[in-house]
mmCIF file of C-alpha atoms in Angstrom:
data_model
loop_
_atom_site.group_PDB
_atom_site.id
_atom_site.type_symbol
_atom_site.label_atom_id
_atom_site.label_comp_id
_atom_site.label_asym_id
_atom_site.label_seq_id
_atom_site.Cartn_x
_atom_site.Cartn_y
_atom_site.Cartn_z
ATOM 1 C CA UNK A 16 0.000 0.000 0.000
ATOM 2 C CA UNK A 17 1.225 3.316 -0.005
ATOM 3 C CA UNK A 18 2.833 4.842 2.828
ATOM 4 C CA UNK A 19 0.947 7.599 4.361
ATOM 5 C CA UNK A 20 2.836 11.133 4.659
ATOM 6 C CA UNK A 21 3.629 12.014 8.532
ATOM 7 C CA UNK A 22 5.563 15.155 9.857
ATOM 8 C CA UNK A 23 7.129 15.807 13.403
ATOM 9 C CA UNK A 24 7.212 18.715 15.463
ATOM 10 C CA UNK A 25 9.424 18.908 17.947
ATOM 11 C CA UNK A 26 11.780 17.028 16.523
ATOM 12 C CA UNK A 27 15.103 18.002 18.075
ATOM 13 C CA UNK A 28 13.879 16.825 21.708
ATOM 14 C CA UNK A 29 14.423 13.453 22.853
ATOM 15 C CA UNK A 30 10.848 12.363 22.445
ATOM 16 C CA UNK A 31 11.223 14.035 18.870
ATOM 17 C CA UNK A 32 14.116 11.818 18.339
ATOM 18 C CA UNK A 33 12.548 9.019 18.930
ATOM 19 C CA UNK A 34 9.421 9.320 16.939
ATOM 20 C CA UNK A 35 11.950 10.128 13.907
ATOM 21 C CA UNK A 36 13.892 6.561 14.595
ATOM 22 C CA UNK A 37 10.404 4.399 15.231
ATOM 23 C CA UNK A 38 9.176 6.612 11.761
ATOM 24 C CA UNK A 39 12.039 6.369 9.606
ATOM 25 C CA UNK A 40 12.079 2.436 8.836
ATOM 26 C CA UNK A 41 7.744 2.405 9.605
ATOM 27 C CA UNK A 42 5.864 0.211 6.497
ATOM 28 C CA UNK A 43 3.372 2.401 7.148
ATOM 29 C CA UNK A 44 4.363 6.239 7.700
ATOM 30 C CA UNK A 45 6.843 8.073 5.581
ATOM 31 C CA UNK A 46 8.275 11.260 7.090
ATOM 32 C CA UNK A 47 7.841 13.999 5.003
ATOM 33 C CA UNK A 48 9.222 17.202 6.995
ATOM 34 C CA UNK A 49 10.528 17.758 10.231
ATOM 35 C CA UNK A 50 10.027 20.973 12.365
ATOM 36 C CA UNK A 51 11.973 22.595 15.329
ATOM 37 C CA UNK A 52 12.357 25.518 17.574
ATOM 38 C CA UNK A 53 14.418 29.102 15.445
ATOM 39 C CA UNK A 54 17.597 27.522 16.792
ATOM 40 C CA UNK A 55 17.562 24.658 15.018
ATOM 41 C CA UNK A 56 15.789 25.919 11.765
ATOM 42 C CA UNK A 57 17.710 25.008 8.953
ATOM 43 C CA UNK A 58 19.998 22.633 10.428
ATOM 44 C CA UNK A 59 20.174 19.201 9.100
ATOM 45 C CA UNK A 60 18.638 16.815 10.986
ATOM 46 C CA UNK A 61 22.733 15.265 11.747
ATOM 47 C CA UNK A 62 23.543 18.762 13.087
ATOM 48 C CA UNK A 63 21.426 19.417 15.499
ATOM 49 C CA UNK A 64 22.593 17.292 18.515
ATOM 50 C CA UNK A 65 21.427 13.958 18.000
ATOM 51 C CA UNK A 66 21.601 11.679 21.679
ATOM 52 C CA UNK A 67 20.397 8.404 21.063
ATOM 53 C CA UNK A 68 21.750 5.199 20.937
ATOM 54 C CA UNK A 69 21.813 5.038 17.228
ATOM 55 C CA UNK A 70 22.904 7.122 14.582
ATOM 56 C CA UNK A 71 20.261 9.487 12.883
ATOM 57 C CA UNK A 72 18.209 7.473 10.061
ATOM 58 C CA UNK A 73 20.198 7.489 6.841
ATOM 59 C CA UNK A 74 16.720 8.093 5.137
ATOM 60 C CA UNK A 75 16.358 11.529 7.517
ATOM 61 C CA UNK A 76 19.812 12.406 8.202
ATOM 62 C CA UNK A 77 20.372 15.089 5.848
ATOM 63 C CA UNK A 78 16.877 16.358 5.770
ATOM 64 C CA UNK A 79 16.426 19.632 7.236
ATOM 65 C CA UNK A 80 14.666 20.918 9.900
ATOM 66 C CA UNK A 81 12.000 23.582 9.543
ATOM 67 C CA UNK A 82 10.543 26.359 11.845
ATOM 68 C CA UNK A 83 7.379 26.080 13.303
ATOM 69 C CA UNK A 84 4.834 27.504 10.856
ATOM 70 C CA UNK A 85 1.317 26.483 10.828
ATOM 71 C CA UNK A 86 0.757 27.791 7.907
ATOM 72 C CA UNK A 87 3.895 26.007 6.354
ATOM 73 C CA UNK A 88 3.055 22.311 7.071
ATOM 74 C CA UNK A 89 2.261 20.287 4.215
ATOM 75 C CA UNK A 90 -1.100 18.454 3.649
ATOM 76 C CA UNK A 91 0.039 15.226 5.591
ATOM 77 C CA UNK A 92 -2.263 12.295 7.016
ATOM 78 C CA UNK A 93 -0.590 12.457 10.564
ATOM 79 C CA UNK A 94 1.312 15.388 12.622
ATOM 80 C CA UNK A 95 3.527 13.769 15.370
ATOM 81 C CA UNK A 96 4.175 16.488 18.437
ATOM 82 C CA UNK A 97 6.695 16.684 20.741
ATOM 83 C CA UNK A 98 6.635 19.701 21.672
ATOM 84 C CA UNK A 99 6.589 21.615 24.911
ATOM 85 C CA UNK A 100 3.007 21.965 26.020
ATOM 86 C CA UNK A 101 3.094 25.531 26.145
ATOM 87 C CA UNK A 102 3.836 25.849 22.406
ATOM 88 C CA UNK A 103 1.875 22.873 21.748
ATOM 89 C CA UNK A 104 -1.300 24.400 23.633
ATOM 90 C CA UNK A 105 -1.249 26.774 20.804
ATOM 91 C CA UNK A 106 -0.107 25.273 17.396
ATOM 92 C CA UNK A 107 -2.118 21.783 17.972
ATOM 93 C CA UNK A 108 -5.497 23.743 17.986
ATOM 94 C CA UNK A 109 -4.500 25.684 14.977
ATOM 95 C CA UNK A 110 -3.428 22.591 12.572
ATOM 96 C CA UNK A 111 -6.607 20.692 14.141
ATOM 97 C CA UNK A 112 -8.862 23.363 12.409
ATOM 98 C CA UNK A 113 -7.034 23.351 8.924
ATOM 99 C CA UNK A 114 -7.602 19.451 8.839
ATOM 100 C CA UNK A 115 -4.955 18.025 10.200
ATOM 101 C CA UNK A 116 -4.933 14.880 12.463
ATOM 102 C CA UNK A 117 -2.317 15.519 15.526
ATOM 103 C CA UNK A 118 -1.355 12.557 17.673
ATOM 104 C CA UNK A 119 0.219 14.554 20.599
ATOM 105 C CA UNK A 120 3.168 14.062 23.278
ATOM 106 C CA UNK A 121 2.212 17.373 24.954
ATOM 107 C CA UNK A 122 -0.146 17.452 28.223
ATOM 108 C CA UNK A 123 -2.359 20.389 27.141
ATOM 109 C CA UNK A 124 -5.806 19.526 26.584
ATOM 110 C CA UNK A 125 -5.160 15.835 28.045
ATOM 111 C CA UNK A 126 -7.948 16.346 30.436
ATOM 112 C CA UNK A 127 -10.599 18.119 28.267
ATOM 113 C CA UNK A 128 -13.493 15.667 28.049
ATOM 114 C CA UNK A 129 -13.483 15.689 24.259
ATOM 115 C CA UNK A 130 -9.909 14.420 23.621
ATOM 116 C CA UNK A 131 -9.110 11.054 23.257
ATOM 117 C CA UNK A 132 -6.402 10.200 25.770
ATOM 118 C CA UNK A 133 -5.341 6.717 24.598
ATOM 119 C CA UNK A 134 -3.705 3.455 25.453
ATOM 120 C CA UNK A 135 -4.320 1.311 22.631
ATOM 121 C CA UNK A 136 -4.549 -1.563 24.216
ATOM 122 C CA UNK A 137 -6.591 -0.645 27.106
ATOM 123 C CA UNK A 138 -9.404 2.057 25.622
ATOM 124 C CA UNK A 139 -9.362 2.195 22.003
ATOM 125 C CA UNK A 140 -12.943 3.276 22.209
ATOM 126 C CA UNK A 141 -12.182 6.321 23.186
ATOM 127 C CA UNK A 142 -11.007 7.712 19.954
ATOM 128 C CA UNK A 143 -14.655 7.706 18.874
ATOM 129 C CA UNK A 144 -14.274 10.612 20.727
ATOM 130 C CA UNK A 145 -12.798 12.704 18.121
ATOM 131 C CA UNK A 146 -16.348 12.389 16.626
ATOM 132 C CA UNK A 147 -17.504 15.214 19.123
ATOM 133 C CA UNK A 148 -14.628 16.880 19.379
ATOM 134 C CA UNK A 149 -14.936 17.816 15.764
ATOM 135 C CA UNK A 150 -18.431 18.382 15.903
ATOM 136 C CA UNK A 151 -17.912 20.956 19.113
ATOM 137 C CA UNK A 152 -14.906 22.564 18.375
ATOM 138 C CA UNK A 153 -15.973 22.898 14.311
ATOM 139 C CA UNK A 154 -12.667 21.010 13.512
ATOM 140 C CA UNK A 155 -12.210 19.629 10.633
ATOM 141 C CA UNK A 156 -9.016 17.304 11.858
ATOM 142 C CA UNK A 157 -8.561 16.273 15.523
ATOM 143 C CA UNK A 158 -5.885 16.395 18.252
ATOM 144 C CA UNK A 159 -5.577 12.838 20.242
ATOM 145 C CA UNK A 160 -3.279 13.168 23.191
ATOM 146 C CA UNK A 161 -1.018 10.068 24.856
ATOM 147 C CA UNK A 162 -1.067 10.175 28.737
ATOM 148 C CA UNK A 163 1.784 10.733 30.889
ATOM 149 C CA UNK A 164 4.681 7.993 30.431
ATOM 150 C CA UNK A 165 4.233 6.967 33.652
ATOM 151 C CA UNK A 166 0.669 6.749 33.653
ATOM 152 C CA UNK A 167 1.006 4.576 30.269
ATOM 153 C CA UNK A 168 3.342 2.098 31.999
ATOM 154 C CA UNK A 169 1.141 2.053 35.478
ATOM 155 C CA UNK A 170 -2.189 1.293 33.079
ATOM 156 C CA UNK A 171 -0.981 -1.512 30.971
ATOM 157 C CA UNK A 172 -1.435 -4.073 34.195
ATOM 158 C CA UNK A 173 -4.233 -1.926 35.878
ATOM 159 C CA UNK A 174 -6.693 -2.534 32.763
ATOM 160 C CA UNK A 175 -6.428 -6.955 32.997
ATOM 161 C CA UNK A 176 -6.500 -6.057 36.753
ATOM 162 C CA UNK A 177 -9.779 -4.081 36.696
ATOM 163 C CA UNK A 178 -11.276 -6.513 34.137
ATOM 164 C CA UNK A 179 -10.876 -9.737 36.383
ATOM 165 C CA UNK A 180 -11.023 -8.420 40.093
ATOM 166 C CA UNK A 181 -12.087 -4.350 40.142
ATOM 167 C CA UNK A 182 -9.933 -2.162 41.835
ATOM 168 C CA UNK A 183 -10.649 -0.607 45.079
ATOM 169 C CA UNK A 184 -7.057 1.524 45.235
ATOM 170 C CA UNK A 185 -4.143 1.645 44.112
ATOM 171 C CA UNK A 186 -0.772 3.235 45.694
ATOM 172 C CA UNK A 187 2.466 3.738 43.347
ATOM 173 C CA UNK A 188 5.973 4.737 43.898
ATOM 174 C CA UNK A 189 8.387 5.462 41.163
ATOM 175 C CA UNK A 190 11.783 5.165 39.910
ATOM 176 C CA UNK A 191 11.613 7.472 36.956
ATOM 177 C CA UNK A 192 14.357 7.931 34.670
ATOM 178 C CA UNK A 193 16.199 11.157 33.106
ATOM 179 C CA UNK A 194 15.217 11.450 29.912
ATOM 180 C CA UNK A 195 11.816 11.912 30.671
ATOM 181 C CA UNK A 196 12.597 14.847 31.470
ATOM 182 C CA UNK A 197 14.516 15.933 28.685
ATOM 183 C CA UNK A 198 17.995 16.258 27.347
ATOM 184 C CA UNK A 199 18.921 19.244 29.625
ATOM 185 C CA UNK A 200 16.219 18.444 32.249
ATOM 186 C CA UNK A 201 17.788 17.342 35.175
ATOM 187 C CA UNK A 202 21.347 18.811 35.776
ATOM 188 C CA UNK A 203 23.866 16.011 36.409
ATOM 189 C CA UNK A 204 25.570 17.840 39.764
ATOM 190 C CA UNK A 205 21.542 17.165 40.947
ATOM 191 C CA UNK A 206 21.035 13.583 39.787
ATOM 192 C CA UNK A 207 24.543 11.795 40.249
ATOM 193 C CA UNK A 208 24.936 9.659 43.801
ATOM 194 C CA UNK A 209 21.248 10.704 44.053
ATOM 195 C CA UNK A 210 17.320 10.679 43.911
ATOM 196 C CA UNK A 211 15.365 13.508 43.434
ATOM 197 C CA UNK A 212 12.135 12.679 45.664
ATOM 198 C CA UNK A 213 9.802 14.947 44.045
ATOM 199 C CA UNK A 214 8.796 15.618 39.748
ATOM 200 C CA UNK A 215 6.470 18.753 39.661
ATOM 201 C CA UNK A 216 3.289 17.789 38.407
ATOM 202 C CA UNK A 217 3.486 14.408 38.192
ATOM 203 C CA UNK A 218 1.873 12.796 40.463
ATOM 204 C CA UNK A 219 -1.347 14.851 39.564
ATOM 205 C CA UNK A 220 -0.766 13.933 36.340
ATOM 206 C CA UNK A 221 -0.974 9.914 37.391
ATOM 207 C CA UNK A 222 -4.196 10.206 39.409
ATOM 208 C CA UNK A 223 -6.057 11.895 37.120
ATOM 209 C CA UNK A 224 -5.110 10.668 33.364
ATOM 210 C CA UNK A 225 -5.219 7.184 35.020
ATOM 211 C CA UNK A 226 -9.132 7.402 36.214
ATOM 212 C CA UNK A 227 -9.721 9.282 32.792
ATOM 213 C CA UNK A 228 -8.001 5.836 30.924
ATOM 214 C CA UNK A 229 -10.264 3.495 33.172
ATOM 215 C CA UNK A 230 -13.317 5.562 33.620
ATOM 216 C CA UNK A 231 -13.170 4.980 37.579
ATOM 217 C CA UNK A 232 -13.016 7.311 40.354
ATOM 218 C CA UNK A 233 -11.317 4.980 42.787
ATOM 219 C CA UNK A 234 -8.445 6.513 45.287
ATOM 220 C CA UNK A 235 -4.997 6.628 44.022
ATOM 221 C CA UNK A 236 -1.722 7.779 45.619
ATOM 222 C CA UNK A 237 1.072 8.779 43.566
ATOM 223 C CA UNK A 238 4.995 9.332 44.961
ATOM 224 C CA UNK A 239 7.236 10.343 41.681
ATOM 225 C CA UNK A 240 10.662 10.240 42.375
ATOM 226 C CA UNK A 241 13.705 10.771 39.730
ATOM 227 C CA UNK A 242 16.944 7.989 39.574
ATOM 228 C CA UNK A 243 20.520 8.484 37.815
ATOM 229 C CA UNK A 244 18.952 5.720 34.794
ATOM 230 C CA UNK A 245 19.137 6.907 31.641
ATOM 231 C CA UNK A 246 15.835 4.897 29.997
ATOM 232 C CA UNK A 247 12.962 2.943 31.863
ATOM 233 C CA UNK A 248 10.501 3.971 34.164
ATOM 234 C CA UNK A 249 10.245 1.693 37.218
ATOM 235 C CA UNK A 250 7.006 1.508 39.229
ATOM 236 C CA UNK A 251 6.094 -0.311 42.209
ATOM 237 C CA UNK A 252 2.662 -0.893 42.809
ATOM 238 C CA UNK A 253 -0.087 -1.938 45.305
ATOM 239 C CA UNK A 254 -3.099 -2.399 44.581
ATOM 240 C CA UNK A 255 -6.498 -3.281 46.997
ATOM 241 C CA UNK A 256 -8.927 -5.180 44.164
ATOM 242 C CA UNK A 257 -12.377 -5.794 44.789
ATOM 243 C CA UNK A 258 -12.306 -9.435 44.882
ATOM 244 C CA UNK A 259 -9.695 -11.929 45.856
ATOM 245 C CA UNK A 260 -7.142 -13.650 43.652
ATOM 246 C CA UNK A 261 -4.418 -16.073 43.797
ATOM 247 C CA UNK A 262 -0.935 -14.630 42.573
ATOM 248 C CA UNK A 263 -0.990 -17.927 40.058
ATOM 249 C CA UNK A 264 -4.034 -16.714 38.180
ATOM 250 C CA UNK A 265 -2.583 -12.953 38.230
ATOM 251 C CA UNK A 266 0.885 -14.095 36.573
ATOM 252 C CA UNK A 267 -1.551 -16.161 33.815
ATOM 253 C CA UNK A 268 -3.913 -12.965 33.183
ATOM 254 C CA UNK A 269 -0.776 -10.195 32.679
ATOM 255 C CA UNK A 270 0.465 -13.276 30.569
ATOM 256 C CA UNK A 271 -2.306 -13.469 28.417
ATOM 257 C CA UNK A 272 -3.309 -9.912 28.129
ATOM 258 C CA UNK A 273 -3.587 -8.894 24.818
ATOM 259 C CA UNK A 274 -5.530 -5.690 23.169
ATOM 260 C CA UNK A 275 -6.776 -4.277 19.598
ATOM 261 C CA UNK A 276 -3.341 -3.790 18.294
ATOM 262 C CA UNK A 277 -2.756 -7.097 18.764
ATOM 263 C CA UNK A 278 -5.822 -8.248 17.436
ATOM 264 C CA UNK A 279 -5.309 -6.294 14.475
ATOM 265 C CA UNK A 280 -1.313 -7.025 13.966
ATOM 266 C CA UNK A 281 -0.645 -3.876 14.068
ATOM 267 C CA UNK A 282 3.023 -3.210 12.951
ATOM 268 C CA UNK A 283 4.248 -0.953 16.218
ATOM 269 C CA UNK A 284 2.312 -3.257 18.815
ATOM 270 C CA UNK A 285 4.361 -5.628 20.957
ATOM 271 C CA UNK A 286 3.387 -9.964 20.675
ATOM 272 C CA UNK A 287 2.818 -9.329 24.696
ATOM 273 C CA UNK A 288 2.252 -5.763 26.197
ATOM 274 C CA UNK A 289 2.857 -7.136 29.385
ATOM 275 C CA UNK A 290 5.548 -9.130 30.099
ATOM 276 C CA UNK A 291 6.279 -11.545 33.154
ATOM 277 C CA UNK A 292 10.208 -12.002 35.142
ATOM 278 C CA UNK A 293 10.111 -14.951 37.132
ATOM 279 C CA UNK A 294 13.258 -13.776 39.031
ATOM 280 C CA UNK A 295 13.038 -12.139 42.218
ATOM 281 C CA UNK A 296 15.304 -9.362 41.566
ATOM 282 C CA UNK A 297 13.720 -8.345 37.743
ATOM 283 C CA UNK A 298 12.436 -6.314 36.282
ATOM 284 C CA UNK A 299 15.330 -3.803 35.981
ATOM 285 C CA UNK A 300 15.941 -1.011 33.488
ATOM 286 C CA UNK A 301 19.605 -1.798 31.403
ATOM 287 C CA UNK A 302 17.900 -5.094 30.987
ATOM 288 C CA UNK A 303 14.177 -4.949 30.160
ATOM 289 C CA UNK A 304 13.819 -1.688 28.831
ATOM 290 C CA UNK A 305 13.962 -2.966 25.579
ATOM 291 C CA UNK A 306 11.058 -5.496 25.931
ATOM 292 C CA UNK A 307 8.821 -6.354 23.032
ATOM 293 C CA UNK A 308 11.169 -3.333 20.927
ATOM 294 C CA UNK A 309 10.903 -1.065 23.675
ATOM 295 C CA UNK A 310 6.614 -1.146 23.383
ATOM 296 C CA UNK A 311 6.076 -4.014 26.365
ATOM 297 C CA UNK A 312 5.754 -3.831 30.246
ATOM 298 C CA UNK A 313 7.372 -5.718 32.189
ATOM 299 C CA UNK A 314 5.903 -7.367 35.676
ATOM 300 C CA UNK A 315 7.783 -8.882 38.308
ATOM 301 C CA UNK A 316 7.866 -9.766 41.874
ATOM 302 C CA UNK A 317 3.917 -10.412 41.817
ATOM 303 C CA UNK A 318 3.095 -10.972 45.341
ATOM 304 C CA UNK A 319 0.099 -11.453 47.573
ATOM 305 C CA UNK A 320 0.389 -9.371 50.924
ATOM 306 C CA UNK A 321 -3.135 -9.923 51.967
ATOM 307 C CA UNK A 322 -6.852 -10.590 50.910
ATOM 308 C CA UNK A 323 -7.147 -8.698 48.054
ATOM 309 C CA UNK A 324 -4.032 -7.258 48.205
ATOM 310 C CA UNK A 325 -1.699 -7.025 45.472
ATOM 311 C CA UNK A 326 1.574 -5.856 44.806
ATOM 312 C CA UNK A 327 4.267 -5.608 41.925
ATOM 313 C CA UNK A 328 7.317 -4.126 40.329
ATOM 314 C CA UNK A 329 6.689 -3.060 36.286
ATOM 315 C CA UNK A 330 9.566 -1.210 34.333
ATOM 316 C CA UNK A 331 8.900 0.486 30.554
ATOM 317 C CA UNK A 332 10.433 2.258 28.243
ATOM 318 C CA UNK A 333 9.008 5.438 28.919
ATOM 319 C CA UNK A 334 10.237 7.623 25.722
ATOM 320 C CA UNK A 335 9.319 4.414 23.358
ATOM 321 C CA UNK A 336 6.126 2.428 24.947
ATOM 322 C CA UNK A 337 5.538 5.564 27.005
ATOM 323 C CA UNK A 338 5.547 8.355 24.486
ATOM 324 C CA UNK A 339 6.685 8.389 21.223
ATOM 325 C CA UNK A 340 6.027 4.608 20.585
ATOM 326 C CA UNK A 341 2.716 4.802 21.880
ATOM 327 C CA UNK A 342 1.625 7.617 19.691
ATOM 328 C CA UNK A 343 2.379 5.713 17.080
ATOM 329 C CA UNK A 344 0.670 2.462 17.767
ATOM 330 C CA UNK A 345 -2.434 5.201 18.530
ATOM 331 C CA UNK A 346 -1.827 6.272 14.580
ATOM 332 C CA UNK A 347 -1.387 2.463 13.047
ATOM 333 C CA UNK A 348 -5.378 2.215 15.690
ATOM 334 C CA UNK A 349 -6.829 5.279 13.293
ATOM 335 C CA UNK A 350 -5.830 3.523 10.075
ATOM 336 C CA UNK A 351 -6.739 0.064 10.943
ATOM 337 C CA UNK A 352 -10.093 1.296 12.210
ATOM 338 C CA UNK A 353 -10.880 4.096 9.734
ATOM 339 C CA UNK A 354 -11.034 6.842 12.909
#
């Protein structure tokens, strides 16, 4: 078939980076343009400070990188954003009313009730709400949002969880790493031989994108914390269900969970979004991270503390499963399902 046109914004940023390396060798999406900030307008894409663990894309290396311009974007099926949400809050709106169709990194407008925010493999239904979106904002395209990283990891398990017992509450602490919060986030005389206790925001973020994804208003407490890692969010987890369980049948469920993108074979979406460490000390981030390509969960130390009391460890990648990867999957969703 032929490919359909994409363009990035934002794509100088980590999370920009990455949806260029997931897009460049996609048998679905070709990248047509690329847009930055003024200071790297121009540039070649090889130029502008590229940090991950691979080269550029030979395909995208030597393209160059434009300046934001609304105006300026070329008729494309899908806009990719990474940009800050205070730029974002601004230029996503626009594009949405000249047509296009913006799968978004940003947390503006995550929370508005007609915005899709979307895990595909735990509420896919939700992007029939671009449906009123268009029809009450007089849109012609649409902007879908991905949650919060961490929120994407902590749902993954929470949605098999919900399905088979309820949930009652849920407690989290986390172990989050430094790229998400950017390339110059998190200065390295704060971070080294130490953990930051505290990520404005964040924690907010969790409780409320997380009964959004689930549609229930149970209690959640959230403790964000920041680690010297470099990639992989790391989460542990309690969680009171409604009815009991037996940490046998939990380990089979997380096992066998499996959503729409994998229904549909969706090229982006992981064999196993969740997957299962039988040893006591996993999962850890240099080696799980890359799970299922970077797209998978991964569960471990699954324990019983109580009646219906649950606890576990679950790492993922958060600039791949929990941002730029999952936008993606989200896009491969709209095609497959003619959104």
């Amino acid at each position: 078939m032929d490919r359909f046109k994409v363009y990035v914004l934002g794509a100088t940023g980590l999370v920009g980076q990455r949806y260029v390396q997931l897009l460049a060798s996609h048998p679905w999406f070709e990248i047509v343009g690329l847009a930055a900030s003024e200071k790297s307008a121009g540039k070649k894409l090889s130029e502008t400070g590229w940090v991950l663990e691979e080269p550029p894309p030979p395909s995208v290396a030597e393209m160059r990188i434009e300046k934001i311009d609304v105006e300026k974007v070329p008729r494309v099926d899908f806009v990719f954003s990474a940009l800050p949400s205070e730029v974002a809050a601004k230029v996503e709106p626009e594009l949405a009313a000249r047509g296009f169709t913006v799968l978004s990194n940003s947390s503006n407008m995550r929370m508005d009730p007609d915005v899709p925010l979307v895990i595909p493999e735990v509420n896919p239904e939700d992007l029939s709400l671009v449906e009123k979106q268009r029809a009450t904002r007089g849109w012609r395209g649409a902007v879908v949002k991905k949650p919060n990283c961490t929120t994407t990891i902590l749902n993954l398990p929470l949605k098999p969880i919900l399905d088979e017992w309820g949930i009652e509450r849920i407690h989290v602490v986390t172990m989050q790493a430094l790229s998400g919060a950017g390339y110059s986030g998190v200065p390295s005389v704060a971070i080294m031989d130490n953990l930051i206790p505290f990520i404005k925001g964040e924690e907010e973020k969790v409780v409320a994108e997380t009964r959004k994804i689930l549609k229930q208003d149970f209690e959640i407490f959230a403790t964000t914390t920041r680690v010297p890692v470099l990639d992989g969010h790391t989460e542990v987890v309690y969680v009171d269900t409604k009815k009991d369980f037996d940490t046998a049948t939990v380990t089979e469920i997380f096992e066998k969970f499996k959503g729409l993108p994998q229904e549909l074979k969706l090229p982006t979406a992981p064999p196993r979004p969740i997957e299962i460490r039988a040893q006591i000390d996993r999962p850890q981030p240099r080696l799980d991270r890359w799970a299922g390509r970077g797209m998978a969960v991964v569960v471990g130390r699954v324990r019983k503390l109580a009646p219906r009391k649950l606890a576990f460890v679950i790492l993922g990648h958060n600039t791949v499963r929990g941002a730029a990867g999952n936008s993606i999957l989200t896009a491969e969703l709209i095609v497959a399902t003619r959104r």
